[in-house]
């Protein structure tokens, strides 16, 4: 009898800032798919942000660490932060796949349904789908029925995952901080304290 292959989730994102919606999605995927762990991968240089200001990679990495430190099956990787150039999912998957500690594992890339619907515009989408399964987490305003818009060969590699919807976005959080409104209960307390200490998102 063959041993079951270890399953690991990868949650990539700018995490600017990381919030409770990210943590909930990772936790739901961990439980639903029987993942051994979920690796949060803060983007180094996000290719899709254009000229939009992005908080320093180090600050975003520290916030991810603060948000996940108390969960034994969450970890944070510097793989994109430490790599020069723009951060593409295909490069991250190739790098992780080549690491000895991940030999033979099944990767599950966890992201929002809105991002999955745009997968055909990603760099090397076919190869991405060969390196991992995608987990399409429900997002407010989107329905998993829209996955029918994707090519069938890609659609077959995607697992839809319904989670309790938290109407929280990093964009909204940045705006709330800028206008002096509370973000309490939207981000982990340690992340909120770090944001205040560093005066992030004020300008």
PDB file of C-alpha atoms in Angstrom:
ATOM      1  CA  UNK A   1       0.000   0.000   0.000  1.00  0.00           C
ATOM      2  CA  UNK A   2       1.465   3.330  -1.107  1.00  0.00           C
ATOM      3  CA  UNK A   3       1.756   6.109   1.458  1.00  0.00           C
ATOM      4  CA  UNK A   4      -0.480   9.085   0.796  1.00  0.00           C
ATOM      5  CA  UNK A   5       1.426  12.029  -0.611  1.00  0.00           C
ATOM      6  CA  UNK A   6       1.770  15.033   1.673  1.00  0.00           C
ATOM      7  CA  UNK A   7      -0.440  17.948   0.654  1.00  0.00           C
ATOM      8  CA  UNK A   8       0.728  21.525   1.142  1.00  0.00           C
ATOM      9  CA  UNK A   9      -1.150  24.744   0.488  1.00  0.00           C
ATOM     10  CA  UNK A  10       0.501  27.811  -0.995  1.00  0.00           C
ATOM     11  CA  UNK A  11      -1.153  31.160  -0.420  1.00  0.00           C
ATOM     12  CA  UNK A  12       0.429  33.882  -2.474  1.00  0.00           C
ATOM     13  CA  UNK A  13      -0.483  37.527  -2.349  1.00  0.00           C
ATOM     14  CA  UNK A  14       0.726  41.049  -1.825  1.00  0.00           C
ATOM     15  CA  UNK A  15      -0.624  40.957   1.760  1.00  0.00           C
ATOM     16  CA  UNK A  16      -0.629  44.736   1.951  1.00  0.00           C
ATOM     17  CA  UNK A  17      -1.722  44.254   4.693  1.00  0.00           C
ATOM     18  CA  UNK A  18      -2.531  40.634   5.501  1.00  0.00           C
ATOM     19  CA  UNK A  19      -5.969  40.383   7.127  1.00  0.00           C
ATOM     20  CA  UNK A  20      -8.393  37.957   8.743  1.00  0.00           C
ATOM     21  CA  UNK A  21      -9.962  37.097   5.401  1.00  0.00           C
ATOM     22  CA  UNK A  22      -6.636  35.664   4.225  1.00  0.00           C
ATOM     23  CA  UNK A  23      -6.263  33.649   7.411  1.00  0.00           C
ATOM     24  CA  UNK A  24      -9.824  32.319   7.218  1.00  0.00           C
ATOM     25  CA  UNK A  25      -9.365  31.191   3.612  1.00  0.00           C
ATOM     26  CA  UNK A  26      -6.119  29.383   4.488  1.00  0.00           C
ATOM     27  CA  UNK A  27      -7.671  27.722   7.522  1.00  0.00           C
ATOM     28  CA  UNK A  28     -10.740  26.565   5.589  1.00  0.00           C
ATOM     29  CA  UNK A  29      -8.541  25.108   2.830  1.00  0.00           C
ATOM     30  CA  UNK A  30      -6.369  23.372   5.439  1.00  0.00           C
ATOM     31  CA  UNK A  31      -9.424  21.656   6.937  1.00  0.00           C
ATOM     32  CA  UNK A  32     -11.302  20.897   3.714  1.00  0.00           C
ATOM     33  CA  UNK A  33      -8.358  19.431   1.805  1.00  0.00           C
ATOM     34  CA  UNK A  34      -6.406  17.830   4.652  1.00  0.00           C
ATOM     35  CA  UNK A  35      -3.341  19.998   4.085  1.00  0.00           C
ATOM     36  CA  UNK A  36      -0.268  19.362   6.227  1.00  0.00           C
ATOM     37  CA  UNK A  37       0.534  23.072   6.206  1.00  0.00           C
ATOM     38  CA  UNK A  38      -0.197  26.313   4.405  1.00  0.00           C
ATOM     39  CA  UNK A  39       2.727  28.440   3.262  1.00  0.00           C
ATOM     40  CA  UNK A  40       2.066  32.175   2.913  1.00  0.00           C
ATOM     41  CA  UNK A  41       4.219  33.676   0.157  1.00  0.00           C
ATOM     42  CA  UNK A  42       4.304  37.501   0.195  1.00  0.00           C
ATOM     43  CA  UNK A  43       4.936  38.863  -3.282  1.00  0.00           C
ATOM     44  CA  UNK A  44       8.296  40.514  -3.878  1.00  0.00           C
ATOM     45  CA  UNK A  45       7.605  42.770  -6.870  1.00  0.00           C
ATOM     46  CA  UNK A  46       3.952  42.212  -7.902  1.00  0.00           C
ATOM     47  CA  UNK A  47       3.717  42.377 -11.712  1.00  0.00           C
ATOM     48  CA  UNK A  48       0.027  43.360 -11.717  1.00  0.00           C
ATOM     49  CA  UNK A  49       0.218  46.452  -9.503  1.00  0.00           C
ATOM     50  CA  UNK A  50       1.664  48.790 -12.125  1.00  0.00           C
ATOM     51  CA  UNK A  51       2.598  52.143 -10.614  1.00  0.00           C
ATOM     52  CA  UNK A  52       0.509  51.574  -7.488  1.00  0.00           C
ATOM     53  CA  UNK A  53       2.540  52.049  -4.319  1.00  0.00           C
ATOM     54  CA  UNK A  54       3.227  48.809  -2.493  1.00  0.00           C
ATOM     55  CA  UNK A  55       4.515  48.669   1.084  1.00  0.00           C
ATOM     56  CA  UNK A  56       8.085  47.383   1.424  1.00  0.00           C
ATOM     57  CA  UNK A  57       8.497  43.629   1.083  1.00  0.00           C
ATOM     58  CA  UNK A  58      10.119  43.397   4.507  1.00  0.00           C
ATOM     59  CA  UNK A  59       7.200  45.099   6.259  1.00  0.00           C
ATOM     60  CA  UNK A  60       4.702  42.876   4.449  1.00  0.00           C
ATOM     61  CA  UNK A  61       6.759  39.803   5.363  1.00  0.00           C
ATOM     62  CA  UNK A  62       6.878  40.815   9.039  1.00  0.00           C
ATOM     63  CA  UNK A  63       3.099  41.369   9.071  1.00  0.00           C
ATOM     64  CA  UNK A  64       2.579  37.896   7.585  1.00  0.00           C
ATOM     65  CA  UNK A  65       4.841  36.416  10.264  1.00  0.00           C
ATOM     66  CA  UNK A  66       2.969  38.241  13.022  1.00  0.00           C
ATOM     67  CA  UNK A  67      -0.375  37.073  11.650  1.00  0.00           C
ATOM     68  CA  UNK A  68       0.577  33.395  11.410  1.00  0.00           C
ATOM     69  CA  UNK A  69       3.039  32.824  14.266  1.00  0.00           C
ATOM     70  CA  UNK A  70       0.488  31.274  16.623  1.00  0.00           C
ATOM     71  CA  UNK A  71      -0.838  28.725  14.135  1.00  0.00           C
ATOM     72  CA  UNK A  72       1.263  25.524  13.987  1.00  0.00           C
ATOM     73  CA  UNK A  73       0.292  24.678  10.397  1.00  0.00           C
ATOM     74  CA  UNK A  74       0.915  28.154   8.960  1.00  0.00           C
ATOM     75  CA  UNK A  75       4.355  29.310   7.793  1.00  0.00           C
ATOM     76  CA  UNK A  76       5.749  32.205   5.759  1.00  0.00           C
ATOM     77  CA  UNK A  77       8.245  31.915   2.903  1.00  0.00           C
ATOM     78  CA  UNK A  78      10.709  34.532   1.649  1.00  0.00           C
ATOM     79  CA  UNK A  79      11.046  32.814  -1.726  1.00  0.00           C
ATOM     80  CA  UNK A  80       9.591  35.748  -3.700  1.00  0.00           C
ATOM     81  CA  UNK A  81      10.953  38.528  -1.506  1.00  0.00           C
ATOM     82  CA  UNK A  82      14.514  37.247  -1.843  1.00  0.00           C
ATOM     83  CA  UNK A  83      14.293  36.688  -5.609  1.00  0.00           C
ATOM     84  CA  UNK A  84      15.243  39.587  -7.871  1.00  0.00           C
ATOM     85  CA  UNK A  85      12.807  40.844 -10.475  1.00  0.00           C
ATOM     86  CA  UNK A  86       9.043  40.624 -10.717  1.00  0.00           C
ATOM     87  CA  UNK A  87       7.253  37.854  -8.855  1.00  0.00           C
ATOM     88  CA  UNK A  88       5.463  35.322 -11.027  1.00  0.00           C
ATOM     89  CA  UNK A  89       3.596  32.317  -9.648  1.00  0.00           C
ATOM     90  CA  UNK A  90       5.256  29.971 -12.131  1.00  0.00           C
ATOM     91  CA  UNK A  91       8.741  30.907 -10.846  1.00  0.00           C
ATOM     92  CA  UNK A  92       7.662  30.417  -7.231  1.00  0.00           C
ATOM     93  CA  UNK A  93       6.203  26.986  -7.965  1.00  0.00           C
ATOM     94  CA  UNK A  94       9.346  25.915  -9.839  1.00  0.00           C
ATOM     95  CA  UNK A  95      11.517  27.076  -6.922  1.00  0.00           C
ATOM     96  CA  UNK A  96       9.443  25.322  -4.266  1.00  0.00           C
ATOM     97  CA  UNK A  97       9.171  22.156  -6.361  1.00  0.00           C
ATOM     98  CA  UNK A  98      12.976  21.985  -6.560  1.00  0.00           C
ATOM     99  CA  UNK A  99      13.441  22.175  -2.772  1.00  0.00           C
ATOM    100  CA  UNK A 100      14.329  18.811  -1.160  1.00  0.00           C
ATOM    101  CA  UNK A 101      11.845  19.304   1.687  1.00  0.00           C
ATOM    102  CA  UNK A 102       8.987  19.473  -0.819  1.00  0.00           C
ATOM    103  CA  UNK A 103       9.963  16.468  -2.916  1.00  0.00           C
ATOM    104  CA  UNK A 104       6.897  14.458  -3.860  1.00  0.00           C
ATOM    105  CA  UNK A 105       4.340  16.744  -2.208  1.00  0.00           C
ATOM    106  CA  UNK A 106       1.072  17.819  -3.805  1.00  0.00           C
ATOM    107  CA  UNK A 107       0.831  21.598  -3.985  1.00  0.00           C
ATOM    108  CA  UNK A 108      -2.502  23.414  -3.720  1.00  0.00           C
ATOM    109  CA  UNK A 109      -2.388  27.086  -4.690  1.00  0.00           C
ATOM    110  CA  UNK A 110      -5.038  28.948  -2.678  1.00  0.00           C
ATOM    111  CA  UNK A 111      -6.395  32.186  -4.091  1.00  0.00           C
ATOM    112  CA  UNK A 112      -9.630  34.089  -4.612  1.00  0.00           C
ATOM    113  CA  UNK A 113     -12.112  33.097  -7.284  1.00  0.00           C
ATOM    114  CA  UNK A 114     -11.681  36.540  -8.865  1.00  0.00           C
ATOM    115  CA  UNK A 115      -7.973  35.835  -9.436  1.00  0.00           C
ATOM    116  CA  UNK A 116      -8.650  32.323 -10.745  1.00  0.00           C
ATOM    117  CA  UNK A 117     -11.034  33.678 -13.377  1.00  0.00           C
ATOM    118  CA  UNK A 118      -8.073  35.674 -14.733  1.00  0.00           C
ATOM    119  CA  UNK A 119      -5.708  32.657 -14.798  1.00  0.00           C
ATOM    120  CA  UNK A 120      -5.420  32.606 -18.602  1.00  0.00           C
ATOM    121  CA  UNK A 121      -3.590  35.960 -18.425  1.00  0.00           C
ATOM    122  CA  UNK A 122      -0.986  34.639 -15.967  1.00  0.00           C
ATOM    123  CA  UNK A 123       2.497  33.710 -17.099  1.00  0.00           C
ATOM    124  CA  UNK A 124       2.618  30.056 -18.276  1.00  0.00           C
ATOM    125  CA  UNK A 125      -0.848  29.048 -16.992  1.00  0.00           C
ATOM    126  CA  UNK A 126      -0.640  25.529 -18.450  1.00  0.00           C
ATOM    127  CA  UNK A 127       2.631  24.772 -16.666  1.00  0.00           C
ATOM    128  CA  UNK A 128       1.271  26.275 -13.447  1.00  0.00           C
ATOM    129  CA  UNK A 129      -1.596  23.795 -13.588  1.00  0.00           C
ATOM    130  CA  UNK A 130       0.872  20.925 -14.014  1.00  0.00           C
ATOM    131  CA  UNK A 131       2.755  21.951 -10.875  1.00  0.00           C
ATOM    132  CA  UNK A 132      -0.244  22.387  -8.568  1.00  0.00           C
ATOM    133  CA  UNK A 133      -3.979  22.225  -8.129  1.00  0.00           C
ATOM    134  CA  UNK A 134      -5.779  25.541  -7.726  1.00  0.00           C
ATOM    135  CA  UNK A 135      -8.182  26.227  -4.884  1.00  0.00           C
ATOM    136  CA  UNK A 136     -10.683  28.923  -5.881  1.00  0.00           C
ATOM    137  CA  UNK A 137     -11.940  30.527  -2.672  1.00  0.00           C
ATOM    138  CA  UNK A 138     -15.353  32.186  -2.830  1.00  0.00           C
ATOM    139  CA  UNK A 139     -15.306  35.977  -2.985  1.00  0.00           C
ATOM    140  CA  UNK A 140     -18.077  38.483  -2.432  1.00  0.00           C
ATOM    141  CA  UNK A 141     -19.729  39.351  -5.752  1.00  0.00           C
ATOM    142  CA  UNK A 142     -18.491  36.229  -7.554  1.00  0.00           C
ATOM    143  CA  UNK A 143     -20.072  32.818  -8.105  1.00  0.00           C
ATOM    144  CA  UNK A 144     -18.254  29.563  -8.807  1.00  0.00           C
ATOM    145  CA  UNK A 145     -20.569  29.075 -11.779  1.00  0.00           C
ATOM    146  CA  UNK A 146     -18.345  31.597 -13.560  1.00  0.00           C
ATOM    147  CA  UNK A 147     -15.591  28.970 -13.680  1.00  0.00           C
ATOM    148  CA  UNK A 148     -17.430  27.681 -16.746  1.00  0.00           C
ATOM    149  CA  UNK A 149     -15.883  30.652 -18.557  1.00  0.00           C
ATOM    150  CA  UNK A 150     -12.447  28.991 -18.293  1.00  0.00           C
ATOM    151  CA  UNK A 151     -11.051  26.433 -20.766  1.00  0.00           C
ATOM    152  CA  UNK A 152     -12.005  22.920 -19.694  1.00  0.00           C
ATOM    153  CA  UNK A 153      -8.409  21.685 -19.310  1.00  0.00           C
ATOM    154  CA  UNK A 154      -7.745  24.471 -16.787  1.00  0.00           C
ATOM    155  CA  UNK A 155     -11.121  24.145 -15.096  1.00  0.00           C
ATOM    156  CA  UNK A 156     -10.479  20.486 -14.327  1.00  0.00           C
ATOM    157  CA  UNK A 157      -7.453  21.469 -12.208  1.00  0.00           C
ATOM    158  CA  UNK A 158      -9.408  23.904 -10.032  1.00  0.00           C
ATOM    159  CA  UNK A 159     -11.133  23.033  -6.753  1.00  0.00           C
ATOM    160  CA  UNK A 160     -13.947  25.422  -5.776  1.00  0.00           C
ATOM    161  CA  UNK A 161     -14.067  26.178  -2.051  1.00  0.00           C
ATOM    162  CA  UNK A 162     -16.959  27.951  -0.362  1.00  0.00           C
ATOM    163  CA  UNK A 163     -15.975  29.759   2.834  1.00  0.00           C
ATOM    164  CA  UNK A 164     -17.772  32.155   5.191  1.00  0.00           C
ATOM    165  CA  UNK A 165     -17.526  35.469   3.411  1.00  0.00           C
ATOM    166  CA  UNK A 166     -15.684  38.294   5.138  1.00  0.00           C
ATOM    167  CA  UNK A 167     -16.111  41.537   3.253  1.00  0.00           C
ATOM    168  CA  UNK A 168     -12.547  42.627   3.964  1.00  0.00           C
ATOM    169  CA  UNK A 169      -9.993  43.730   1.418  1.00  0.00           C
ATOM    170  CA  UNK A 170      -6.486  45.100   1.771  1.00  0.00           C
ATOM    171  CA  UNK A 171      -7.538  48.073  -0.362  1.00  0.00           C
ATOM    172  CA  UNK A 172     -10.353  48.892   2.059  1.00  0.00           C
ATOM    173  CA  UNK A 173      -8.050  48.499   5.050  1.00  0.00           C
ATOM    174  CA  UNK A 174      -5.506  50.921   3.608  1.00  0.00           C
ATOM    175  CA  UNK A 175      -8.277  53.457   2.997  1.00  0.00           C
ATOM    176  CA  UNK A 176      -9.671  53.048   6.512  1.00  0.00           C
ATOM    177  CA  UNK A 177      -6.242  53.646   8.039  1.00  0.00           C
ATOM    178  CA  UNK A 178      -5.634  56.670   5.814  1.00  0.00           C
ATOM    179  CA  UNK A 179      -8.934  58.226   6.911  1.00  0.00           C
ATOM    180  CA  UNK A 180      -8.446  57.397  10.590  1.00  0.00           C
ATOM    181  CA  UNK A 181     -11.071  54.662  10.851  1.00  0.00           C
ATOM    182  CA  UNK A 182     -10.672  51.511  12.937  1.00  0.00           C
ATOM    183  CA  UNK A 183      -9.373  48.209  11.557  1.00  0.00           C
ATOM    184  CA  UNK A 184      -9.919  46.372  14.843  1.00  0.00           C
ATOM    185  CA  UNK A 185     -11.157  42.790  14.352  1.00  0.00           C
ATOM    186  CA  UNK A 186     -10.235  42.967  10.648  1.00  0.00           C
ATOM    187  CA  UNK A 187      -6.557  42.114  11.128  1.00  0.00           C
ATOM    188  CA  UNK A 188      -4.746  40.216  13.896  1.00  0.00           C
ATOM    189  CA  UNK A 189      -3.953  42.444  16.883  1.00  0.00           C
ATOM    190  CA  UNK A 190      -0.196  42.072  16.362  1.00  0.00           C
ATOM    191  CA  UNK A 191      -0.553  43.242  12.752  1.00  0.00           C
ATOM    192  CA  UNK A 192      -2.634  46.243  13.816  1.00  0.00           C
ATOM    193  CA  UNK A 193       0.029  47.206  16.364  1.00  0.00           C
ATOM    194  CA  UNK A 194       2.794  46.881  13.766  1.00  0.00           C
ATOM    195  CA  UNK A 195       0.894  49.086  11.308  1.00  0.00           C
ATOM    196  CA  UNK A 196       0.428  51.755  13.976  1.00  0.00           C
ATOM    197  CA  UNK A 197       4.039  51.536  15.139  1.00  0.00           C
ATOM    198  CA  UNK A 198       5.387  51.925  11.599  1.00  0.00           C
ATOM    199  CA  UNK A 199       2.739  54.482  10.605  1.00  0.00           C
ATOM    200  CA  UNK A 200       1.931  52.452   7.494  1.00  0.00           C
ATOM    201  CA  UNK A 201      -0.741  53.544   5.016  1.00  0.00           C
ATOM    202  CA  UNK A 202      -1.031  57.040   6.501  1.00  0.00           C
ATOM    203  CA  UNK A 203      -0.112  58.725   3.207  1.00  0.00           C
TER     204      UNK A 203
END
